Amino acid sequence: MTDEVLTDLLRERGQRVTSQRLVMHRFLRDQRTHLTAEQVLAGVADALPGTALPTVYATLELFEELGLVRRVQTGGGTMVFDPRTDPHHHLACRRCGAIEDLEAPVELAGVLRRARRAGFASEHAEVVVSGLCADCQRSAAGHTIR
Ligand SMILES: [Zn+2]
Ligand SMILES: [Zn+2]
């Protein structure tokens, strides 16, 4: 999404167009990985000196509402933002917090149907597989980590 499209989208929603929003969006657009709010803050610190973490969170929440990022919440309490917004699933390491995309066909229609039947208005469903990544399995097995 270009700056112009984001500008139009923000105005359409009655949101102000700020340099913080434009710079953070540009940064996220170039990422191919999942990022914590702290990593986003570090990534824009040079361009946006003095930006505080709560501002980063607020902006990420706005971007989530606009469909520009997805929030991935894992069991381990790590929350990351995913610039990839097409449906996909995740592997989450409970030891080091690593989060990887998982490409797997998952049939969630039945799950969503039951949610609807339970009176729930679903917004999003995905699979998070939690466990240990390859590196953490190696170190758990007593081998030294690289
Ligand atoms: Zn790990
Ligand atoms: Zn992802």
XYZ file of C-alpha atoms and ligand atoms in Angstrom:
148
model
C 0.000 0.000 0.000
C 1.405 3.389 -0.966
C 1.445 6.480 1.260
C -1.345 7.929 -0.883
C -3.606 4.925 -0.367
C -2.929 4.934 3.385
C -3.636 8.677 3.511
C -6.991 8.145 1.787
C -7.816 5.213 4.045
C -7.034 7.194 7.216
C -9.101 10.169 6.037
C -11.977 7.890 5.095
C -12.015 6.587 8.672
C -11.822 10.070 10.119
C -8.242 9.458 11.311
C -5.491 12.034 11.220
C -2.609 11.522 8.810
C 0.562 11.885 10.878
C 4.203 11.343 9.970
C 4.351 8.677 12.694
C 1.629 6.699 10.983
C 3.205 7.050 7.546
C 6.709 6.118 8.715
C 5.520 3.126 10.746
C 3.473 1.889 7.821
C 6.452 2.228 5.471
C 8.603 0.288 7.919
C 6.057 -2.519 8.340
C 5.438 -2.760 4.614
C 9.083 -3.711 4.062
C 9.130 -6.413 6.743
C 8.709 -10.063 5.993
C 8.652 -11.180 9.563
C 6.603 -10.984 12.728
C 7.516 -8.069 14.953
C 6.919 -7.088 18.534
C 5.947 -3.477 19.256
C 9.456 -3.024 20.729
C 11.021 -4.135 17.437
C 8.806 -1.726 15.506
C 9.859 1.066 17.862
C 13.537 0.204 17.315
C 12.954 0.128 13.555
C 11.465 3.621 13.384
C 13.529 5.250 16.156
C 15.898 7.000 13.728
C 13.101 8.409 11.593
C 10.845 9.226 14.536
C 12.987 10.275 17.483
C 11.099 10.564 20.748
C 8.352 8.095 19.807
C 7.103 6.221 22.863
C 6.028 2.595 23.048
C 2.362 3.393 23.845
C 2.183 5.399 20.609
C 3.573 2.414 18.719
C 0.950 0.141 20.277
C -1.847 2.590 19.498
C -0.693 2.900 15.888
C -0.407 -0.882 15.497
C -3.928 -1.261 16.879
C -5.174 1.284 14.361
C -3.359 -0.561 11.553
C -4.974 -3.779 12.752
C -8.418 -2.168 12.487
C -7.540 -1.007 8.981
C -6.476 -4.545 8.048
C -2.812 -3.645 7.476
C -1.359 -5.945 10.128
C -2.574 -8.923 12.076
C -1.960 -9.530 15.723
C -0.676 -12.980 16.577
C -1.132 -13.907 20.202
C 0.646 -16.979 21.411
C 0.208 -19.001 24.555
C 3.564 -17.886 25.896
C 2.388 -14.306 26.318
C 4.364 -13.026 23.351
C 2.371 -10.739 21.103
C 3.637 -10.008 17.639
C 2.306 -8.088 14.695
C 2.286 -9.732 11.297
C 2.481 -7.579 8.155
C 1.221 -10.601 6.221
C -2.569 -10.412 6.340
C -3.675 -13.280 4.101
C -4.942 -16.328 6.037
C -2.120 -18.453 7.408
C -1.169 -20.247 10.587
C 1.703 -20.087 13.036
C 4.244 -22.118 14.939
C 5.094 -20.585 18.308
C 8.038 -21.663 20.443
C 7.136 -21.415 24.103
C 10.789 -21.233 25.136
C 12.398 -18.553 22.956
C 9.229 -16.924 21.619
C 10.096 -17.547 17.957
C 7.088 -17.363 15.644
C 7.085 -18.840 12.159
C 4.456 -19.016 9.469
C 2.910 -22.429 8.954
C 1.580 -23.195 5.507
C -1.056 -25.866 5.951
C -4.542 -26.305 4.597
C -6.872 -26.021 7.571
C -10.625 -26.324 7.309
C -11.993 -23.806 9.795
C -15.504 -23.504 8.334
C -16.901 -26.073 10.791
C -15.282 -24.298 13.738
C -16.714 -20.951 12.665
C -20.150 -22.495 12.106
C -20.173 -23.835 15.660
C -18.992 -20.476 16.971
C -21.895 -18.819 15.192
C -24.281 -21.409 16.601
C -22.964 -20.575 20.072
C -23.982 -16.983 19.410
C -20.455 -15.766 18.811
C -19.668 -13.174 16.128
C -16.289 -14.434 14.927
C -13.741 -12.048 13.466
C -10.755 -14.247 12.951
C -9.626 -17.815 13.476
C -6.248 -19.370 12.986
C -4.195 -22.235 14.291
C -1.238 -21.583 16.589
C 0.865 -24.686 17.130
C 2.839 -24.236 20.338
C 5.856 -26.243 21.369
C 9.619 -26.081 20.953
C 11.460 -24.866 17.873
C 14.345 -26.931 16.481
C 16.996 -24.858 18.282
C 15.253 -25.139 21.624
C 14.791 -28.890 21.201
C 18.533 -29.210 20.609
C 19.414 -27.220 23.719
C 16.763 -29.083 25.745
C 18.432 -32.330 24.695
C 21.646 -31.143 26.358
C 23.576 -30.083 23.283
C 25.270 -26.730 23.304
C 23.552 -24.004 21.338
C 25.500 -22.619 18.361
Zn 12.654 -21.820 20.500
Zn 2.562 -14.920 10.001
